[in-house]
């Protein structure tokens, strides 16, 4: 039967749905990139160092583009673009204040993503300026990028994860780009000691 064999061939060529670690990686990396973009926004008013501003602009542009791409990748597969940390929890009986308090408690009890700056670190960065800001920005972004490298490593450590060709290429690009930027930032820190 020619129709059956054509349908079978098409089915075997259909892309395999992404694994749970693939989806969690993409959703988590969107959140992770969002904080990096938030950090680069501070450069406009907190530093006078043109080299740091230029680096921050490159990070901002690349990570904003990558967030757009990751959201599109998830949307094309019918998947949510953000993590649902509250999946399976019924909060229908709670008012807005109770929900907000519950969310805060959940956030405090959940482990942070690798490399993410803590609320205290972000507050310190927001309050700093000049050379103190420059130091905090560079050390914070190194921490942040190191976390992204850890996320890539964890993705590929999962059997069957990272098999989608686009995801595989993206994760490798993240690894290569952020390692190169870490090297640049370490050099910048040494120059400013």
Tab-separated table of N, CA and C in Angstrom, residues 4-135:
chain	number	residue	atom	x	y	z
A	4	UNK	N	0.191	3.984	2.815
A	4	UNK	CA	0.679	3.584	4.128
A	4	UNK	C	2.188	3.764	4.226
A	5	UNK	N	2.910	3.345	3.184
A	5	UNK	CA	4.371	3.470	3.234
A	5	UNK	C	4.801	4.935	3.228
A	6	UNK	N	4.066	5.808	2.513
A	6	UNK	CA	4.370	7.241	2.523
A	6	UNK	C	4.103	7.818	3.908
A	7	UNK	N	2.993	7.421	4.516
A	7	UNK	CA	2.662	7.899	5.863
A	7	UNK	C	3.690	7.409	6.874
A	8	UNK	N	4.122	6.166	6.735
A	8	UNK	CA	5.124	5.615	7.652
A	8	UNK	C	6.451	6.350	7.492
A	9	UNK	N	6.820	6.652	6.254
A	9	UNK	CA	8.072	7.380	6.013
A	9	UNK	C	8.002	8.777	6.614
A	10	UNK	N	6.854	9.437	6.448
A	10	UNK	CA	6.678	10.774	7.008
A	10	UNK	C	6.744	10.723	8.528
A	11	UNK	N	6.110	9.722	9.132
A	11	UNK	CA	6.118	9.602	10.591
A	11	UNK	C	7.530	9.385	11.117
A	12	UNK	N	8.326	8.595	10.395
A	12	UNK	CA	9.685	8.338	10.867
A	12	UNK	C	10.576	9.572	10.724
A	13	UNK	N	10.201	10.506	9.847
A	13	UNK	CA	10.976	11.724	9.653
A	13	UNK	C	10.505	12.853	10.568
A	14	UNK	N	9.357	12.676	11.209
A	14	UNK	CA	8.833	13.719	12.093
A	14	UNK	C	9.814	13.938	13.241
A	15	UNK	N	10.031	15.195	13.605
A	15	UNK	CA	10.970	15.444	14.689
A	15	UNK	C	10.476	14.839	16.002
A	16	UNK	N	11.415	14.297	16.750
A	16	UNK	CA	11.106	13.710	18.047
A	16	UNK	C	10.757	14.848	19.012
A	17	UNK	N	9.717	14.679	19.827
A	17	UNK	CA	9.394	15.760	20.764
A	17	UNK	C	10.554	15.977	21.737
A	18	UNK	N	10.749	17.219	22.179
A	18	UNK	CA	11.864	17.484	23.080
A	18	UNK	C	11.689	16.755	24.415
A	19	UNK	N	12.800	16.402	25.018
A	19	UNK	CA	12.768	15.737	26.322
A	19	UNK	C	12.449	16.761	27.411
A	20	UNK	N	12.062	16.261	28.577
A	20	UNK	CA	11.787	17.153	29.710
A	20	UNK	C	13.020	18.003	30.039
A	21	UNK	N	14.239	17.420	30.077
A	21	UNK	CA	15.415	18.265	30.325
A	21	UNK	C	15.633	19.339	29.248
A	22	UNK	N	15.275	19.039	27.982
A	22	UNK	CA	15.386	20.043	26.915
A	22	UNK	C	14.496	21.244	27.232
A	23	UNK	N	13.252	20.958	27.575
A	23	UNK	CA	12.275	22.014	27.853
A	23	UNK	C	12.703	22.810	29.081
A	24	UNK	N	13.095	22.112	30.136
A	24	UNK	CA	13.523	22.796	31.365
A	24	UNK	C	14.768	23.644	31.116
A	25	UNK	N	15.677	23.151	30.284
A	25	UNK	CA	16.872	23.920	29.938
A	25	UNK	C	16.477	25.226	29.250
A	26	UNK	N	15.613	25.132	28.250
A	26	UNK	CA	15.217	26.325	27.495
A	26	UNK	C	14.461	27.309	28.387
A	27	UNK	N	13.497	26.809	29.168
A	27	UNK	CA	12.737	27.693	30.052
A	27	UNK	C	13.657	28.332	31.094
A	28	UNK	N	14.549	27.532	31.652
A	28	UNK	CA	15.480	28.048	32.652
A	28	UNK	C	16.459	29.048	32.063
A	29	UNK	N	16.924	28.783	30.855
A	29	UNK	CA	17.885	29.685	30.217
A	29	UNK	C	17.228	31.020	29.874
A	30	UNK	N	15.931	31.020	29.580
A	30	UNK	CA	15.218	32.287	29.354
A	30	UNK	C	15.267	33.118	30.632
A	31	UNK	N	14.945	32.496	31.767
A	31	UNK	CA	15.003	33.207	33.053
A	31	UNK	C	16.428	33.680	33.336
A	32	UNK	N	17.385	32.815	33.074
A	32	UNK	CA	18.794	33.111	33.334
A	32	UNK	C	19.244	34.312	32.492
A	33	UNK	N	18.945	34.280	31.195
A	33	UNK	CA	19.309	35.383	30.298
A	33	UNK	C	18.620	36.679	30.722
A	34	UNK	N	17.398	36.572	31.209
A	34	UNK	CA	16.656	37.761	31.613
A	34	UNK	C	17.411	38.523	32.702
A	35	UNK	N	18.001	37.789	33.656
A	35	UNK	CA	18.756	38.473	34.708
A	35	UNK	C	20.007	39.143	34.133
A	36	UNK	N	20.674	38.498	33.189
A	36	UNK	CA	21.862	39.105	32.568
A	36	UNK	C	21.490	40.413	31.867
A	37	UNK	N	20.359	40.422	31.174
A	37	UNK	CA	19.895	41.636	30.499
A	37	UNK	C	19.573	42.711	31.535
A	38	UNK	N	18.962	42.315	32.640
A	38	UNK	CA	18.677	43.257	33.729
A	38	UNK	C	19.986	43.868	34.250
A	39	UNK	N	21.013	43.052	34.378
A	39	UNK	CA	22.317	43.547	34.838
A	39	UNK	C	22.918	44.529	33.835
A	40	UNK	N	22.823	44.229	32.542
A	40	UNK	CA	23.419	45.116	31.534
A	40	UNK	C	22.685	46.449	31.448
A	41	UNK	N	21.403	46.469	31.790
A	41	UNK	CA	20.642	47.725	31.786
A	41	UNK	C	21.255	48.735	32.756
A	42	UNK	N	21.833	48.244	33.846
A	42	UNK	CA	22.420	49.119	34.863
A	42	UNK	C	23.658	49.852	34.349
A	43	UNK	N	24.293	49.326	33.319
A	43	UNK	CA	25.512	49.941	32.784
A	43	UNK	C	25.279	51.371	32.305
A	44	UNK	N	24.084	51.653	31.832
A	44	UNK	CA	23.777	52.968	31.270
A	44	UNK	C	23.995	54.093	32.275
A	45	UNK	N	23.732	53.802	33.552
A	45	UNK	CA	23.818	54.858	34.565
A	45	UNK	C	24.871	54.596	35.641
A	46	UNK	N	25.508	53.441	35.629
A	46	UNK	CA	26.390	53.079	36.742
A	46	UNK	C	27.878	53.038	36.427
A	47	UNK	N	28.253	53.010	35.158
A	47	UNK	CA	29.681	52.931	34.822
A	47	UNK	C	30.071	54.036	33.851
A	48	UNK	N	31.354	54.388	33.909
A	48	UNK	CA	31.913	55.345	32.948
A	48	UNK	C	32.968	54.659	32.089
A	49	UNK	N	33.103	53.341	32.253
A	49	UNK	CA	34.137	52.569	31.566
A	49	UNK	C	33.618	52.133	30.194
A	50	UNK	N	34.186	52.688	29.101
A	50	UNK	CA	33.672	52.355	27.764
A	50	UNK	C	33.833	50.882	27.390
A	51	UNK	N	34.893	50.235	27.850
A	51	UNK	CA	35.097	48.813	27.516
A	51	UNK	C	34.032	47.941	28.179
A	52	UNK	N	33.685	48.270	29.419
A	52	UNK	CA	32.642	47.507	30.123
A	52	UNK	C	31.285	47.774	29.475
A	53	UNK	N	31.049	49.027	29.091
A	53	UNK	CA	29.785	49.343	28.400
A	53	UNK	C	29.671	48.578	27.085
A	54	UNK	N	30.769	48.520	26.330
A	54	UNK	CA	30.758	47.811	25.043
A	54	UNK	C	30.490	46.320	25.250
A	55	UNK	N	31.173	45.718	26.217
A	55	UNK	CA	30.943	44.303	26.522
A	55	UNK	C	29.491	44.081	26.948
A	56	UNK	N	28.995	44.942	27.836
A	56	UNK	CA	27.618	44.827	28.307
A	56	UNK	C	26.611	44.945	27.183
A	57	UNK	N	26.888	45.840	26.231
A	57	UNK	CA	25.995	45.994	25.083
A	57	UNK	C	25.960	44.717	24.250
A	58	UNK	N	27.127	44.095	24.042
A	58	UNK	CA	27.184	42.834	23.286
A	58	UNK	C	26.393	41.739	24.006
A	59	UNK	N	26.548	41.669	25.332
A	59	UNK	CA	25.815	40.670	26.120
A	59	UNK	C	24.317	40.928	26.008
A	60	UNK	N	23.926	42.195	26.140
A	60	UNK	CA	22.510	42.565	26.070
A	60	UNK	C	21.902	42.164	24.726
A	61	UNK	N	22.563	42.520	23.645
A	61	UNK	CA	22.040	42.225	22.303
A	61	UNK	C	21.956	40.718	22.076
A	62	UNK	N	23.041	39.999	22.387
A	62	UNK	CA	23.045	38.551	22.109
A	62	UNK	C	22.027	37.814	22.973
A	63	UNK	N	21.942	38.180	24.256
A	63	UNK	CA	21.027	37.433	25.120
A	63	UNK	C	19.569	37.803	24.868
A	64	UNK	N	19.309	39.034	24.457
A	64	UNK	CA	17.942	39.410	24.081
A	64	UNK	C	17.520	38.624	22.836
A	65	UNK	N	18.414	38.542	21.849
A	65	UNK	CA	18.122	37.753	20.640
A	65	UNK	C	17.926	36.278	20.980
A	66	UNK	N	18.777	35.754	21.859
A	66	UNK	CA	18.662	34.342	22.238
A	66	UNK	C	17.363	34.066	22.985
A	67	UNK	N	16.936	34.998	23.847
A	67	UNK	CA	15.654	34.805	24.543
A	67	UNK	C	14.511	34.740	23.541
A	68	UNK	N	14.544	35.622	22.554
A	68	UNK	CA	13.505	35.627	21.513
A	68	UNK	C	13.497	34.278	20.793
A	69	UNK	N	14.681	33.768	20.442
A	69	UNK	CA	14.788	32.496	19.740
A	69	UNK	C	14.290	31.337	20.614
A	70	UNK	N	14.680	31.330	21.894
A	70	UNK	CA	14.252	30.237	22.787
A	70	UNK	C	12.735	30.224	22.952
A	71	UNK	N	12.141	31.407	23.094
A	71	UNK	CA	10.681	31.486	23.213
A	71	UNK	C	10.017	30.962	21.944
A	72	UNK	N	10.571	31.317	20.791
A	72	UNK	CA	10.023	30.833	19.518
A	72	UNK	C	10.154	29.313	19.430
A	73	UNK	N	11.306	28.774	19.822
A	73	UNK	CA	11.549	27.324	19.786
A	73	UNK	C	10.507	26.599	20.633
A	74	UNK	N	10.248	27.102	21.820
A	74	UNK	CA	9.257	26.479	22.707
A	74	UNK	C	7.846	26.629	22.141
A	75	UNK	N	7.511	27.832	21.671
A	75	UNK	CA	6.173	28.105	21.142
A	75	UNK	C	5.869	27.225	19.932
A	76	UNK	N	6.846	27.058	19.041
A	76	UNK	CA	6.656	26.206	17.855
A	76	UNK	C	6.348	24.761	18.231
A	77	UNK	N	6.743	24.364	19.418
A	77	UNK	CA	6.505	22.997	19.875
A	77	UNK	C	5.308	22.913	20.827
A	78	UNK	N	4.572	24.028	20.932
A	78	UNK	CA	3.383	24.061	21.772
A	78	UNK	C	3.689	24.005	23.261
A	79	UNK	N	4.860	24.500	23.637
A	79	UNK	CA	5.294	24.424	25.032
A	79	UNK	C	5.314	25.805	25.674
A	80	UNK	N	5.099	25.873	26.997
A	80	UNK	CA	5.146	27.169	27.678
A	80	UNK	C	6.569	27.734	27.677
A	81	UNK	N	6.665	29.053	27.640
A	81	UNK	CA	7.977	29.698	27.593
A	81	UNK	C	8.562	29.966	28.976
A	82	UNK	N	7.778	29.720	30.016
A	82	UNK	CA	8.303	29.922	31.367
A	82	UNK	C	8.052	28.679	32.200
A	83	UNK	N	8.871	28.534	33.227
A	83	UNK	CA	8.730	27.387	34.125
A	83	UNK	C	7.479	27.565	34.959
A	84	UNK	N	6.759	26.488	35.149
A	84	UNK	CA	5.570	26.529	35.995
A	84	UNK	C	5.934	25.895	37.323
A	85	UNK	N	6.518	26.705	38.203
A	85	UNK	CA	6.952	26.182	39.499
A	85	UNK	C	5.768	25.828	40.388
A	86	UNK	N	4.585	26.253	39.982
A	86	UNK	CA	3.409	26.009	40.814
A	86	UNK	C	2.528	24.900	40.239
A	87	UNK	N	3.040	24.132	39.311
A	87	UNK	CA	2.250	23.071	38.684
A	87	UNK	C	1.692	22.132	39.738
A	88	UNK	N	0.421	21.845	39.627
A	88	UNK	CA	-0.217	20.902	40.535
A	88	UNK	C	-0.631	21.509	41.864
A	89	UNK	N	-0.380	22.787	42.085
A	89	UNK	CA	-0.759	23.412	43.350
A	89	UNK	C	-2.067	24.159	43.156
A	90	UNK	N	-2.992	23.902	44.051
A	90	UNK	CA	-4.281	24.584	43.992
A	90	UNK	C	-4.222	25.787	44.917
A	91	UNK	N	-4.214	26.978	44.330
A	91	UNK	CA	-4.202	28.198	45.134
A	91	UNK	C	-5.507	28.964	44.943
A	92	UNK	N	-6.535	28.272	44.445
A	92	UNK	CA	-7.789	28.947	44.121
A	92	UNK	C	-8.469	29.549	45.347
A	93	UNK	N	-8.230	28.986	46.527
A	93	UNK	CA	-8.858	29.522	47.736
A	93	UNK	C	-8.094	30.670	48.365
A	94	UNK	N	-6.974	31.054	47.788
A	94	UNK	CA	-6.142	32.110	48.368
A	94	UNK	C	-6.453	33.451	47.724
A	95	UNK	N	-6.400	34.510	48.554
A	95	UNK	CA	-6.528	35.841	47.971
A	95	UNK	C	-5.163	36.266	47.430
A	96	UNK	N	-5.101	37.427	46.793
A	96	UNK	CA	-3.868	37.873	46.128
A	96	UNK	C	-2.690	37.954	47.097
A	97	UNK	N	-2.924	38.470	48.309
A	97	UNK	CA	-1.836	38.613	49.282
A	97	UNK	C	-1.336	37.240	49.726
A	98	UNK	N	-2.257	36.308	49.958
A	98	UNK	CA	-1.856	34.951	50.358
A	98	UNK	C	-1.048	34.275	49.247
A	99	UNK	N	-1.487	34.454	48.000
A	99	UNK	CA	-0.750	33.879	46.868
A	99	UNK	C	0.656	34.466	46.788
A	100	UNK	N	0.756	35.797	46.972
A	100	UNK	CA	2.064	36.465	46.914
A	100	UNK	C	2.991	35.931	48.011
A	101	UNK	N	2.464	35.791	49.237
A	101	UNK	CA	3.264	35.259	50.347
A	101	UNK	C	3.689	33.820	50.069
A	102	UNK	N	2.757	33.037	49.525
A	102	UNK	CA	3.063	31.641	49.208
A	102	UNK	C	4.161	31.565	48.143
A	103	UNK	N	4.068	32.429	47.135
A	103	UNK	CA	5.078	32.457	46.071
A	103	UNK	C	6.447	32.826	46.643
A	104	UNK	N	6.490	33.793	47.572
A	104	UNK	CA	7.761	34.189	48.198
A	104	UNK	C	8.366	33.020	48.960
A	105	UNK	N	7.523	32.300	49.708
A	105	UNK	CA	8.006	31.150	50.479
A	105	UNK	C	8.533	30.067	49.536
A	106	UNK	N	7.829	29.834	48.435
A	106	UNK	CA	8.274	28.836	47.465
A	106	UNK	C	9.615	29.252	46.856
A	107	UNK	N	9.740	30.528	46.526
A	107	UNK	CA	10.982	31.023	45.921
A	107	UNK	C	12.154	30.856	46.879
A	108	UNK	N	11.914	31.085	48.178
A	108	UNK	CA	12.990	30.942	49.158
A	108	UNK	C	13.385	29.485	49.342
A	109	UNK	N	12.430	28.574	49.175
A	109	UNK	CA	12.726	27.162	49.407
A	109	UNK	C	13.276	26.462	48.165
A	110	UNK	N	13.095	27.069	46.995
A	110	UNK	CA	13.570	26.445	45.757
A	110	UNK	C	15.028	26.816	45.518
A	111	UNK	N	15.838	25.864	45.071
A	111	UNK	CA	17.232	26.210	44.790
A	111	UNK	C	17.312	27.161	43.600
A	112	UNK	N	18.205	28.111	43.694
A	112	UNK	CA	18.381	29.065	42.601
A	112	UNK	C	19.045	28.361	41.424
A	113	UNK	N	18.824	28.894	40.245
A	113	UNK	CA	19.488	28.356	39.070
A	113	UNK	C	20.979	28.632	39.187
A	114	UNK	N	21.803	27.754	38.642
A	114	UNK	CA	23.251	27.956	38.738
A	114	UNK	C	23.671	29.340	38.241
A	115	UNK	N	24.472	30.016	39.056
A	115	UNK	CA	25.043	31.293	38.659
A	115	UNK	C	24.174	32.512	38.853
A	116	UNK	N	22.895	32.315	39.125
A	116	UNK	CA	22.009	33.463	39.298
A	116	UNK	C	22.461	34.281	40.503
A	117	UNK	N	22.442	35.601	40.349
A	117	UNK	CA	22.759	36.465	41.467
A	117	UNK	C	21.596	36.441	42.442
A	118	UNK	N	21.914	36.495	43.714
A	118	UNK	CA	20.881	36.516	44.745
A	118	UNK	C	20.219	37.897	44.749
A	119	UNK	N	19.045	38.010	45.368
A	119	UNK	CA	18.441	39.343	45.489
A	119	UNK	C	19.385	40.338	46.175
A	120	UNK	N	20.144	39.880	47.182
A	120	UNK	CA	21.087	40.774	47.875
A	120	UNK	C	22.199	41.240	46.932
A	121	UNK	N	22.710	40.328	46.102
A	121	UNK	CA	23.749	40.711	45.136
A	121	UNK	C	23.202	41.706	44.112
A	122	UNK	N	21.981	41.485	43.655
A	122	UNK	CA	21.378	42.411	42.689
A	122	UNK	C	21.158	43.777	43.327
A	123	UNK	N	20.721	43.801	44.593
A	123	UNK	CA	20.536	45.082	45.295
A	123	UNK	C	21.857	45.827	45.413
A	124	UNK	N	22.916	45.101	45.779
A	124	UNK	CA	24.236	45.723	45.909
A	124	UNK	C	24.691	46.285	44.559
A	125	UNK	N	24.459	45.547	43.489
A	125	UNK	CA	24.826	46.003	42.149
A	125	UNK	C	24.044	47.259	41.773
A	126	UNK	N	22.750	47.276	42.061
A	126	UNK	CA	21.901	48.436	41.737
A	126	UNK	C	22.345	49.695	42.480
A	127	UNK	N	22.855	49.526	43.696
A	127	UNK	CA	23.241	50.674	44.534
A	127	UNK	C	24.652	51.177	44.238
A	128	UNK	N	25.478	50.356	43.615
A	128	UNK	CA	26.879	50.718	43.370
A	128	UNK	C	27.014	51.603	42.131
A	129	UNK	N	28.145	52.302	42.060
A	129	UNK	CA	28.464	53.079	40.861
A	129	UNK	C	29.980	53.171	40.727
A	130	UNK	N	30.414	53.637	39.557
A	130	UNK	CA	31.844	53.815	39.323
A	130	UNK	C	32.615	52.510	39.366
A	131	UNK	N	33.831	52.564	39.920
A	131	UNK	CA	34.703	51.386	39.918
A	131	UNK	C	34.150	50.252	40.779
A	132	UNK	N	33.421	50.600	41.852
A	132	UNK	CA	32.802	49.537	42.667
A	132	UNK	C	31.768	48.785	41.824
A	133	UNK	N	30.957	49.520	41.078
A	133	UNK	CA	29.982	48.882	40.193
A	133	UNK	C	30.698	48.008	39.165
A	134	UNK	N	31.752	48.550	38.558
A	134	UNK	CA	32.483	47.802	37.529
A	134	UNK	C	32.948	46.452	38.068
A	135	UNK	N	33.524	46.470	39.273
A	135	UNK	CA	34.008	45.231	39.890
A	135	UNK	C	32.845	44.265	40.157
